[in-house]
XYZ file of C-alpha atoms in Angstrom:
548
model
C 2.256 -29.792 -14.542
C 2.172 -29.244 -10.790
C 1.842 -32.831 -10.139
C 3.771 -33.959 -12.544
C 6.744 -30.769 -10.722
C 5.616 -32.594 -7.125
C 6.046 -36.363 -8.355
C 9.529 -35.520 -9.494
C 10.388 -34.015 -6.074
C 9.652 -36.489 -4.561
C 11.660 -39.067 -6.813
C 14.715 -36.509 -6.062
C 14.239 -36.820 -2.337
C 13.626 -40.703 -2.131
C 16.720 -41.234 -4.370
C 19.115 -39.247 -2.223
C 17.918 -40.487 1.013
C 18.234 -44.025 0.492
C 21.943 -43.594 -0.287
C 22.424 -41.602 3.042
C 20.477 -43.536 5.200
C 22.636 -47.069 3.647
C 25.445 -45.146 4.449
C 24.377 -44.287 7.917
C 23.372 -47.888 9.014
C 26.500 -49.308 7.710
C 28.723 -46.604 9.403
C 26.841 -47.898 12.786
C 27.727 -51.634 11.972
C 31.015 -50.510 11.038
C 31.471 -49.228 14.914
C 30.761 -52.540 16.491
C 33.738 -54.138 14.744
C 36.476 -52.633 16.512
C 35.496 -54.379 19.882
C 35.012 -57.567 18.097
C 38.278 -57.693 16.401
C 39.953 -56.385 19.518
C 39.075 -59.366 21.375
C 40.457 -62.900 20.974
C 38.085 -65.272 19.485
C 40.223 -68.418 18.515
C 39.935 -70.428 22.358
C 36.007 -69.001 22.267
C 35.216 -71.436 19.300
C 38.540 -73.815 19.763
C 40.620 -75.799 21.044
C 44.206 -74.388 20.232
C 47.479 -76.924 19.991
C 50.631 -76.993 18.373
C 51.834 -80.496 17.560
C 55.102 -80.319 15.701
C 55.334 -76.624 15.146
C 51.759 -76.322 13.402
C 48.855 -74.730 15.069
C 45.693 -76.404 15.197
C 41.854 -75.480 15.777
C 39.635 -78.308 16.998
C 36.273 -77.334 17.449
C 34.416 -77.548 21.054
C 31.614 -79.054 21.934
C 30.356 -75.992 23.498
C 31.205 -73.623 21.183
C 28.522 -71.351 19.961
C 26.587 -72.847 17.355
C 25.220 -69.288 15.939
C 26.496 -65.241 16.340
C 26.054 -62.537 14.789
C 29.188 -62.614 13.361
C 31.619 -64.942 11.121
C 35.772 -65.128 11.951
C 38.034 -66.440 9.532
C 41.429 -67.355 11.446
C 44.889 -66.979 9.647
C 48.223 -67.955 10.658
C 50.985 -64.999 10.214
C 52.083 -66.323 7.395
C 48.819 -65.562 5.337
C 47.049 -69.515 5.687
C 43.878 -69.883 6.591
C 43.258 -72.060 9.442
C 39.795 -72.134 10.574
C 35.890 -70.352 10.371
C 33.101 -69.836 12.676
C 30.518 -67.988 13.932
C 27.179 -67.099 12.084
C 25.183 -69.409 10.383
C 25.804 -73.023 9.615
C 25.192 -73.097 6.152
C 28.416 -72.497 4.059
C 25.942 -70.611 1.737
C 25.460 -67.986 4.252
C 28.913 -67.690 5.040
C 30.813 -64.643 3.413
C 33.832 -65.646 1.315
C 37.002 -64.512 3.306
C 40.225 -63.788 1.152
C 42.596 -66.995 0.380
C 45.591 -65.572 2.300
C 46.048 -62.852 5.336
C 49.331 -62.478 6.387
C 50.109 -60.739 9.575
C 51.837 -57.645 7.533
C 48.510 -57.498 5.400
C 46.911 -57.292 8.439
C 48.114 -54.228 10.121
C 48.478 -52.609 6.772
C 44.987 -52.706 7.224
C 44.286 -51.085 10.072
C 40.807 -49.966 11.445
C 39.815 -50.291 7.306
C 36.577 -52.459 6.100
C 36.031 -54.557 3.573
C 33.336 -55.675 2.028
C 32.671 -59.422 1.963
C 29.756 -61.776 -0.070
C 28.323 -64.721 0.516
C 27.605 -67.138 -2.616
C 23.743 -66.504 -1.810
C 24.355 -62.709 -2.326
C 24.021 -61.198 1.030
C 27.224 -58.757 1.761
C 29.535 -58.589 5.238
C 31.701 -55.760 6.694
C 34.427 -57.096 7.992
C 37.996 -55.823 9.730
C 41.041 -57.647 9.927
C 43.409 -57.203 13.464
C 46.089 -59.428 15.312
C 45.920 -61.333 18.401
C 47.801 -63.872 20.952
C 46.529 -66.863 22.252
C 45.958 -66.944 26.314
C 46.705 -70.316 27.132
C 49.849 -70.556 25.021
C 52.022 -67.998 25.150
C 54.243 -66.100 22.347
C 51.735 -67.409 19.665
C 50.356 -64.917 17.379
C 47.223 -65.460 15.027
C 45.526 -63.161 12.437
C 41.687 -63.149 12.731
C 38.676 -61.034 10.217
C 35.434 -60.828 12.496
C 32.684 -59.657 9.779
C 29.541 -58.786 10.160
C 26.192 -59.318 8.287
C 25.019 -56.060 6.318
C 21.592 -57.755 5.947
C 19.698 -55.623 8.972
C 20.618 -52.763 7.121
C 19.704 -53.321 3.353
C 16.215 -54.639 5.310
C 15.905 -51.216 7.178
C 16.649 -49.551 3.662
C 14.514 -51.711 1.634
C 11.725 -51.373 4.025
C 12.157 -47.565 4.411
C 12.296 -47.190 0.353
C 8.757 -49.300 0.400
C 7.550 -46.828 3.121
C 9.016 -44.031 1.340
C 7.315 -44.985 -2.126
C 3.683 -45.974 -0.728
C 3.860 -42.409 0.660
C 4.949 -40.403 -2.412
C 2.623 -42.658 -4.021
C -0.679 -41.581 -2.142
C 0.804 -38.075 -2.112
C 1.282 -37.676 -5.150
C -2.805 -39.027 -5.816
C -3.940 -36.933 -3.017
C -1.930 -34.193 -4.343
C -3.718 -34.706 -8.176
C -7.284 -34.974 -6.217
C -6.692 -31.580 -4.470
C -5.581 -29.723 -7.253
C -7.876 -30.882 -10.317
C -10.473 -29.981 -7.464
C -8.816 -26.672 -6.781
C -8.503 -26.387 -10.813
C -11.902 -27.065 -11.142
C -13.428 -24.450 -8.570
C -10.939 -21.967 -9.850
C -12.098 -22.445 -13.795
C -15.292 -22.983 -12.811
C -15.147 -18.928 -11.239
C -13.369 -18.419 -14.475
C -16.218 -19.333 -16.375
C -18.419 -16.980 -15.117
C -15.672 -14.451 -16.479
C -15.549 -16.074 -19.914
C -19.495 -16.293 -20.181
C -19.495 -12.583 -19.143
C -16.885 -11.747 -21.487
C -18.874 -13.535 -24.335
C -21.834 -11.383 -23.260
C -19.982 -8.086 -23.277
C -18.669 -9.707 -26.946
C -22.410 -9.739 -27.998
C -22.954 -6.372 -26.987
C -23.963 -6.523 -23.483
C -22.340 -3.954 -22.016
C -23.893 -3.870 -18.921
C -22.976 -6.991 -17.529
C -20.827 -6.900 -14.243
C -19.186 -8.986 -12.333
C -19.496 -10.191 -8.775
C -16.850 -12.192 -7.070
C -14.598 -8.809 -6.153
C -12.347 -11.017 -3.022
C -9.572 -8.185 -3.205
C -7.435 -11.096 -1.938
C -7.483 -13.906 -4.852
C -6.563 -13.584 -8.087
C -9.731 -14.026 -9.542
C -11.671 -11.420 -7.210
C -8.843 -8.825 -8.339
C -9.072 -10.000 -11.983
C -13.018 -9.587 -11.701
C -12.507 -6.021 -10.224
C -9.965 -4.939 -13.084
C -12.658 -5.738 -15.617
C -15.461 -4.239 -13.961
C -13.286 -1.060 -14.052
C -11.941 -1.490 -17.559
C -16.262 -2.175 -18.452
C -17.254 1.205 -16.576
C -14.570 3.034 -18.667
C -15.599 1.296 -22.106
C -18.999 1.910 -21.136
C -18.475 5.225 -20.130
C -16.785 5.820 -23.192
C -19.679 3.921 -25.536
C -21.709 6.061 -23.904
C -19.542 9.347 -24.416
C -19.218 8.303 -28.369
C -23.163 7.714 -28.704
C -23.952 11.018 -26.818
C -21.627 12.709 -29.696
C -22.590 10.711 -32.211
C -26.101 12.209 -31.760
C -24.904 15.377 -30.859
C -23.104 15.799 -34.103
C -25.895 14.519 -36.282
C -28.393 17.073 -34.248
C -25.531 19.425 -34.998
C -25.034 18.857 -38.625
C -29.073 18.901 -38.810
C -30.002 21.952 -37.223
C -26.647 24.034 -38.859
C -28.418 22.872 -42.325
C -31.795 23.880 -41.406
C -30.689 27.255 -40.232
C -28.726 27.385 -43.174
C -31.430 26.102 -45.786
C -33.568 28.632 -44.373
C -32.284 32.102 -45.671
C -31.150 30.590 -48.763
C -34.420 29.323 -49.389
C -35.785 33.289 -48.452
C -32.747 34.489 -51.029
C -33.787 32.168 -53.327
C -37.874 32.766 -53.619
C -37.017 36.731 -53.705
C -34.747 35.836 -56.691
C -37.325 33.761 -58.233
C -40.003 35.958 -57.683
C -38.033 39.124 -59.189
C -36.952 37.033 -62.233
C -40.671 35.777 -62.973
C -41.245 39.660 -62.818
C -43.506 39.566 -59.473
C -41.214 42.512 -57.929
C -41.252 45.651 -60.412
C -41.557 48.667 -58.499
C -39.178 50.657 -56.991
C -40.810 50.250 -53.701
C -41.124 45.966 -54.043
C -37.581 45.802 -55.036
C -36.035 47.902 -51.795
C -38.522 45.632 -50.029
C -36.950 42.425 -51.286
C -33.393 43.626 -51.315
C -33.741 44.589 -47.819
C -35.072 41.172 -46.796
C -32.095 39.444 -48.823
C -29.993 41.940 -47.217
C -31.131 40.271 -43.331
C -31.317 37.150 -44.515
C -27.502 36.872 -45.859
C -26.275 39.053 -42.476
C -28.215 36.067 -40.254
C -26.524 33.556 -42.823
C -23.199 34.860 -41.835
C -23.614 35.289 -38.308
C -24.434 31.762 -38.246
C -21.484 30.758 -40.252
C -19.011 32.845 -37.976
C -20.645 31.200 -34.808
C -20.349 27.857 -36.447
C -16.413 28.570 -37.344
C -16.405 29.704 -33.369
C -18.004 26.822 -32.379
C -15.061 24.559 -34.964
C -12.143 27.196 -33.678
C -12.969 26.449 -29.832
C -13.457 23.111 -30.447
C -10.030 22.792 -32.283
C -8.291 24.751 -29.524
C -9.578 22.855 -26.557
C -5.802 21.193 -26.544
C -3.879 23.650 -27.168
C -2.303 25.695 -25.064
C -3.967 29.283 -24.233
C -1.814 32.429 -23.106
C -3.609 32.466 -19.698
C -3.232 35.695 -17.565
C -4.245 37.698 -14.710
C -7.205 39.986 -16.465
C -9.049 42.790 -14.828
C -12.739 42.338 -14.955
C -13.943 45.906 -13.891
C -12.204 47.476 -17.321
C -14.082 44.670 -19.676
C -17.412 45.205 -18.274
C -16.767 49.141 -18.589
C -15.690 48.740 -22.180
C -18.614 46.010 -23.053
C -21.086 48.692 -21.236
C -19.857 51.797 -23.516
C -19.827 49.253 -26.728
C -23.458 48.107 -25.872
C -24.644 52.012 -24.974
C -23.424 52.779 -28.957
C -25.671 49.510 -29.992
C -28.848 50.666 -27.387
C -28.805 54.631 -26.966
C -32.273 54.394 -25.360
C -30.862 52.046 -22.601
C -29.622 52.708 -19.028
C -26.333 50.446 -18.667
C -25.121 50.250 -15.019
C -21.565 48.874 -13.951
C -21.354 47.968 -10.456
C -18.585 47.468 -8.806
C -19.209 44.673 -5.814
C -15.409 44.125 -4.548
C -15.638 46.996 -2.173
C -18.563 44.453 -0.273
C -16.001 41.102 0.106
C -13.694 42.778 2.916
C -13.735 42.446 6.727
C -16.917 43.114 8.891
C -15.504 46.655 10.082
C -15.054 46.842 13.547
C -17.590 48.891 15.863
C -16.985 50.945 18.975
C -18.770 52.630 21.226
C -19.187 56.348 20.048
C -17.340 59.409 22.245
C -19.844 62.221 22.537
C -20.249 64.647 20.213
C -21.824 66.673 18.095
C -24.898 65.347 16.441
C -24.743 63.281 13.509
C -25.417 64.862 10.171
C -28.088 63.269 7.964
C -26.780 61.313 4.701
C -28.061 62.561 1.282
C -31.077 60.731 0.157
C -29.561 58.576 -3.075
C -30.911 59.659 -6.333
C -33.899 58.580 -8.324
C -31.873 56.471 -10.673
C -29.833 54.714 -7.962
C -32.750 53.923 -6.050
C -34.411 52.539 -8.552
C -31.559 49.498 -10.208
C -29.829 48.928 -6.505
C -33.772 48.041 -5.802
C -33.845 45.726 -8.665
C -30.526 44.043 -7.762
C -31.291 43.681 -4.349
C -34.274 42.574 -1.754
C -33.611 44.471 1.061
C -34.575 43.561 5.096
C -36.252 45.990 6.719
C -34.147 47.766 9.067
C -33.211 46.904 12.640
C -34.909 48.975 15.523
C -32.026 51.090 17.259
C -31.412 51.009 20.555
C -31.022 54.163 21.789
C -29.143 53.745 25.235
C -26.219 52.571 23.180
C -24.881 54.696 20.104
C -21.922 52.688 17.886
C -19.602 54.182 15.105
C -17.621 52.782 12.586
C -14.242 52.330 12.805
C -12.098 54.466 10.818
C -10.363 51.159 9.085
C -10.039 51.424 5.423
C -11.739 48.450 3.678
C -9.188 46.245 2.173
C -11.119 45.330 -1.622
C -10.439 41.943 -3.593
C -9.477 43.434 -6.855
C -11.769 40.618 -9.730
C -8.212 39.838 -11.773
C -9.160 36.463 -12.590
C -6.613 34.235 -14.689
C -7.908 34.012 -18.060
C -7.109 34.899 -21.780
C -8.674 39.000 -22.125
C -10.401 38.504 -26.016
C -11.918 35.521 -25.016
C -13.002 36.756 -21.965
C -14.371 40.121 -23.717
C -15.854 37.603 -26.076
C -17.977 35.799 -23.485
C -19.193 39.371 -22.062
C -20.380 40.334 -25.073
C -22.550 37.444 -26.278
C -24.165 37.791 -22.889
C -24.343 41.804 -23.588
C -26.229 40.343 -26.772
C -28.042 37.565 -25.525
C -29.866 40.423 -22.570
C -30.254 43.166 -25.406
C -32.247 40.654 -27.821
C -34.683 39.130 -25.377
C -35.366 42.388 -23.248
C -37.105 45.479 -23.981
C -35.508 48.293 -25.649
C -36.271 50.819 -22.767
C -35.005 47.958 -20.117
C -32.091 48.581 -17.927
C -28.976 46.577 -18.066
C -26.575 46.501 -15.067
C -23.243 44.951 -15.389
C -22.181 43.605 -11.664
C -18.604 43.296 -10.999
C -17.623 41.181 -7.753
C -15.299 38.417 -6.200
C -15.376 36.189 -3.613
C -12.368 35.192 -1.781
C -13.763 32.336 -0.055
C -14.508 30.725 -3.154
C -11.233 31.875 -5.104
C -13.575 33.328 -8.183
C -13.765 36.301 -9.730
C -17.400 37.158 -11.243
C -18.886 39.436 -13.370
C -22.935 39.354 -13.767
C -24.883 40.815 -16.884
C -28.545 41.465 -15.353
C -31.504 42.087 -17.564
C -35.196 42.639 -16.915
C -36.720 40.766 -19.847
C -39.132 37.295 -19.633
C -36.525 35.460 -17.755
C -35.836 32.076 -18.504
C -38.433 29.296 -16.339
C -36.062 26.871 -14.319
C -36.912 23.861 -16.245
C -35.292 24.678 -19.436
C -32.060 26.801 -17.788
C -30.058 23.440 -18.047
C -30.619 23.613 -22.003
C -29.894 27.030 -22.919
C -26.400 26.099 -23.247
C -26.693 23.583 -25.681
C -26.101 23.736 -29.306
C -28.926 25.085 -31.507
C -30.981 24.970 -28.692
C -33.572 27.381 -28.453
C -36.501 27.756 -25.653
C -38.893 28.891 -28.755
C -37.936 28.719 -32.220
C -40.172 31.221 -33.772
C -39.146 34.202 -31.408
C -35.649 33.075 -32.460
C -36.072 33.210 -35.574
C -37.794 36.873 -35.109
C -34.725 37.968 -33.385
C -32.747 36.470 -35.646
C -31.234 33.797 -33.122
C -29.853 30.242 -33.764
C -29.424 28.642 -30.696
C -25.275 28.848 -30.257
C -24.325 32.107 -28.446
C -24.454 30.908 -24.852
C -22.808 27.579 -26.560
C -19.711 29.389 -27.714
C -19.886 31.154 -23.973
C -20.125 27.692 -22.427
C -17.067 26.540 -24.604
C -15.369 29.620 -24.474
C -15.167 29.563 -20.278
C -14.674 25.034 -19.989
C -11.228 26.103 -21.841
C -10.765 28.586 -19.075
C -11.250 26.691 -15.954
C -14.676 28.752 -15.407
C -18.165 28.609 -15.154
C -21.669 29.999 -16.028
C -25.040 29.919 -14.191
C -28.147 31.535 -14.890
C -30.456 32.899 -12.264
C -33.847 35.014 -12.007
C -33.189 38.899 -11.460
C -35.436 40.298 -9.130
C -38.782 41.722 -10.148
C -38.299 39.888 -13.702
C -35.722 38.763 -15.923
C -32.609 36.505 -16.314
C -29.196 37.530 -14.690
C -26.245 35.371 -16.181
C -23.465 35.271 -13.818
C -19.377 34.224 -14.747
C -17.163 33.044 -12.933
C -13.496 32.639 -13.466
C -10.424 31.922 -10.973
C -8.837 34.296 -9.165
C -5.159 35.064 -10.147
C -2.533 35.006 -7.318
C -1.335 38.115 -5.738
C 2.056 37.236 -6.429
C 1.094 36.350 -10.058
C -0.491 39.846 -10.435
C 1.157 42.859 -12.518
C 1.493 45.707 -10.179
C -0.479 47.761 -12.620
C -3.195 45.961 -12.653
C -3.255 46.599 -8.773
C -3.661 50.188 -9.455
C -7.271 52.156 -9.325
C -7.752 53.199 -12.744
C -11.603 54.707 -11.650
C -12.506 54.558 -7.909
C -16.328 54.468 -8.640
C -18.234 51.922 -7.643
C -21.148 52.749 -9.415
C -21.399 53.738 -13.058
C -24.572 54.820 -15.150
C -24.409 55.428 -18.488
C-alpha cells in the first residue's frame, strides 16, 4: 500500500511537471522572436527588384544556406513570395499559411502561432511588417518561425530522466520497506508467539523489547502491564478460590462436630445408655455447650458474610472517643471475670510537648512524693521496662515549668458498634487464653506524629511465638486445635477484628507484653479537630488510671 501510495505520487508529480517545464521552454523560444521579426530579412537571403510593378526575390549566392530559423515572405496583399532559412529539405520546413496580408499581419501583433512541418516537428512563429533598405517606400510582410524541436528534446529527455528515477525509487522504496516490514513483524512475532504462550496458559511469560520510543517497545510494555494485572488477578482468584474451599471446609468441620456430640447423646439416651437422673443432666448439659458453640459459630460466620457484604457500602464514619469504649468494654468484661483486675490507662496525657525546664529560685525544700500503691506498682511494671534513673547533679537544681500539658484527645474516625465490636473480641480473645486470676489492662493512647488513635488490650497469658502472629488473623486458623476446641474457639474472632478495622481504614498488630503474654494493639485514624463535636472535646473523667 505504501508503495503502491509513493508510485502514484510520483506519477502525479512527473505528469504535472512535464506540462510546465514544455511551457517554460517554449515561453523562452517565444522571446527570441521579437528581435527576429523586428529585423529585415528579405535583402539577407535576396536580391529584391521590382520589374513592372511586381516584387521579386532572387536568391544570392551567399545567402545562408542553414539558420535556426525559417521566413516565409508575403507581399501586402496576402501572396506569398518567397522562403528561407533552416533546413534544405522542404520536409523540414514548417507549412506557412497560403495568404498574409499586411492587415492580418498587425492584427496579429506580438501573437504566436504554431506551425508543422509534413515530418511532424512543430515551429513558433510571429508575423510583423517591414521596408526594404535599398528601395524605398516598399513594404513586405515576413513570419520568422522557429523550431520547437530543442524543447520537446529537453522535455522528452527530462521525462526519461524523470521516469528512470521514479522507477529505481519506487524499487528502492519497496526494498526498504518489505525490509522495514520484515524487522518490524519479525519483533511482532515474538509478541504473537508470546501471546500464544500466555493462550496456553503461560502466564508468566514477559516481554522484552520495552524502547518507550517505537511502537512496538510501547505495545510490548502495555502488555507486560495488562499480564502483571491478569496475573495478579489469576493469582488473587486462586488465593480465594482456596481460601473459600478451606473456608467452606473448616465451617463444616466445626459444624459437623457438635452435631455429631448432639447426635451420639441422642443416640445413646434413645438406646437407653443414659437413665439416671444424674447421666441425663450430664448429657443435657453437654448438648446444652455444644448447641451454644454451634451458634456462636454460626453468628461469627453471618459476621464474617455481613462484613464481607458491607465492604462496599458506605459506613456512617465518625469522630469516636476511644477512652469511653475501653471504660465500658472494661466494666462489661469485670461482670464476665469478677476475680480479675481490669486496668484502663489513659496514655494521651504522655503525647504532648517535652515541658520546658528552668533553673529553680531558692526555696524551701522539696517535699517527698507519695510512694504509688501496691497495685499501681505492680501493672505500670508489667506495661513498662523502666531505665534506671539518671545520677543528679547536685550543683544544679531544675523545676518544671508550670505549663499545662496540652493532651491529644484518641477520637479516631470510625463507626462506634463496630469499633466496640472489635474491643470486645479482643476483651474475649485475652480472657480465654489467660488465667482467670490474670490482670487485664486496657491502654488508651494516640500519637500525633503518626495521625492514629490506639487503644491496646494487654494480657499476661502464653503469648503468641512470633512465627505464627502473621496467621492468627486468618480464617479458622488456630495456633492449636485441641486447646481451641477446649475453650470452645473456632479460629474467626481476630478474623472478624481484621475485617471489621480494613473497612475502617485501621490496623491491628500483635506484640509480646512484658514478663509474658500477648498485647493486641488498634489503631484507627485520628479525626480532625475541626471535624470533632465539641462534646466530645470535653473531660467526661480526668483519671488517667482506672482499676477495677
Amino acid at each position: 500500500m505504501t508503495v503502491a501510495v509513493l508510485a502514484l505520487g510520483l506519477v502525479v508529480a512527473g505528469i504535472g511537471t512535464v506540462p510546465i517545464l514544455r511551457g517554460a521552454m517554449i515561453n523562452n523560444i517565444n522571446q527570441q522572436l521579437p528581435s527576429l521579426t523586428s529585423t529585415g530579412q528579405a535583402e539577407r537571403f535576396f536580391d529584391v527588384s521590382i520589374p513592372d510593378g511586381k516584387l521579386v526575390f532572387d536568391q544570392k549566392d551567399d545567402a545562408p544556406r542553414a539558420t535556426d530559423f525559417v521566413v516565409a515572405f508575403y507581399t501586402t496583399a496576402g501572396d506569398p513570395i518567397a522562403t528561407a532559412g533552416g533546413q534544405s529539405t522542404p520536409e523540414h520546413r514548417p507549412q506557412f499559411p497560403a495568404k498574409l496580408s499586411l492587415q492580418s499581419a498587425q492584427a496579429m501583433g506580438d501573437t504566436t502561432v504554431t506551425l508543422t512541418t509534413p515530418s511532424g516537428q512543430t515551429y513558433s512563429a510571429a508575423a510583423a511588417t517591414q521596408s526594404l533598405q535599398k528601395i524605398a517606400g516598399v513594404t513586405y510582410v515576413q513570419m520568422v518561425a522557429l523550431p520547437l524541436e530543442e524543447a520537446d528534446k529537453i522535455v522528452g529527455t527530462y521525462f526519461a530522466v524523470y521516469t528512470t528515477v521514479a522507477l529505481v525509487t519506487i524499487l528502492l522504496a519497496a526494498l526498504l520497506i518489505r525490509g522495514l516490514v520484515t524487522l518490524t513483524f519479525r519483533r511482532l512475532g515474538h509478541v504473537e508467539s508470546t501471546a500464544m504462550a500466555i493462550a496456553a496458559g503461560d502466564f508468566s511469560q514477559r516481554l522484552t523489547d520495552l524502547e518507550p520510543t517505537t511502537e512496538v517497545g510501547r505495545l510490548n510494555s502495555a502488555i507486560n502491564t495488562m499480564l502483571d494485572r491478569v496475573d495478579h488477578s489469576l493469582a488473587q482468584r486462586d488465593r480465594t478460590v482456596q481460601n473459600m474451599r478451606r473456608f467452606i471446609g473448616d465451617a463444616s468441620h466445626e459444624l459437623r462436630t457438635p452435631l455429631v456430640s448432639v447426635r451420639g447423646y441422642a443416640e445413646l439416651y434413645r438406646m437407653g445408655a443414659i437413665s439416671g437422673d444424674e447421666d441425663t443432666a450430664r448429657a443435657m448439659e453437654r448438648i446444652e455447650k455444644e448447641a451454644i458453640r454451634m451458634g456462636v459459630l454460626v453468628e461469627d460466620l453471618l459476621a464474617l458474610a455481613r462484613l464481607d457484604e458491607d465492604r462496599e457500602k458506605q459506613l456512617e464514619i465518625v469522630p469516636i472517643d476511644l477512652r469511653p469504649v475501653a471504660r465500658d468494654a472494661a466494666l462489661d468484661l469485670r461482670v464476665a471475670s469478677p476475680g480479675r483486675t481490669i486496668t484502663v490507662i489513659d496514655k494521651t496525657a504522655e503525647d504532648q510537648e517535652p515541658p520546658r525546664l528552668h533553673p529553680a529560685a531558692p526555696a524551701a525544700p522539696p517535699v517527698a512524693s507519695p510512694a504509688p500503691t501496691g497495685r499501681a506498682a505492680g501493672a505500670l511494671g508489667r506495661l513498662r521496662r523502666r531505665g534506671r534513673p539518671a545520677p543528679v547533679v547536685p550543683s544544679i537544681d531544675f523545676t518544671e515549668a508550670t505549663d499545662a500539658p496540652v493532651r491529644t484527645p484518641p477520637i479516631v474516625l470510625g463507626e462506634e458498634n463496630k469499633v466496640r465490636q472489635v474491643v470486645t473480641n479482643l476483651l474475649g480473645n485475652a480472657r480465654r487464653f489467660s488465667p482467670a486470676e490474670s490482670p487485664i489492662e486496657l491502654v488508651v493512647g494516640a500519637d500525633r506524629r503518626r495521625g492514629v488513635g490506639t487503644i491496646a488490650i494487654v494480657d499476661h497469658g502464653e503469648g503468641i511465638p512470633p512465627q505464627i502472629r502473621e496467621h492468627i488473623f486468618e480464617r479458622f486458623w488456630r495456633a492449636d486445635t485441641s486447646r481451641a476446641r477446649e475453650t470452645g474457639g473456632a479460629g474467626l474472632g481476630l478474623a472478624i477484628v481484621a475485617s471489621i478495622l480494613e473497612s475502617l481504614h485501621g490496623s491491628v498488630h500483635v506484640e509480646e507484653t512484658p514478663g509474658g503474654g500477648a498485647t493486641f494493639i488498634v489503631s484507627l485514624p485520628l479525626a480532625p479537630a475541626q471535624a470533632t463535636p465539641a462534646h466530645l472535646l470535653e473531660e467526661t473523667q480526668p483519671l488517667d488510671r482506672l482499676d477495677l
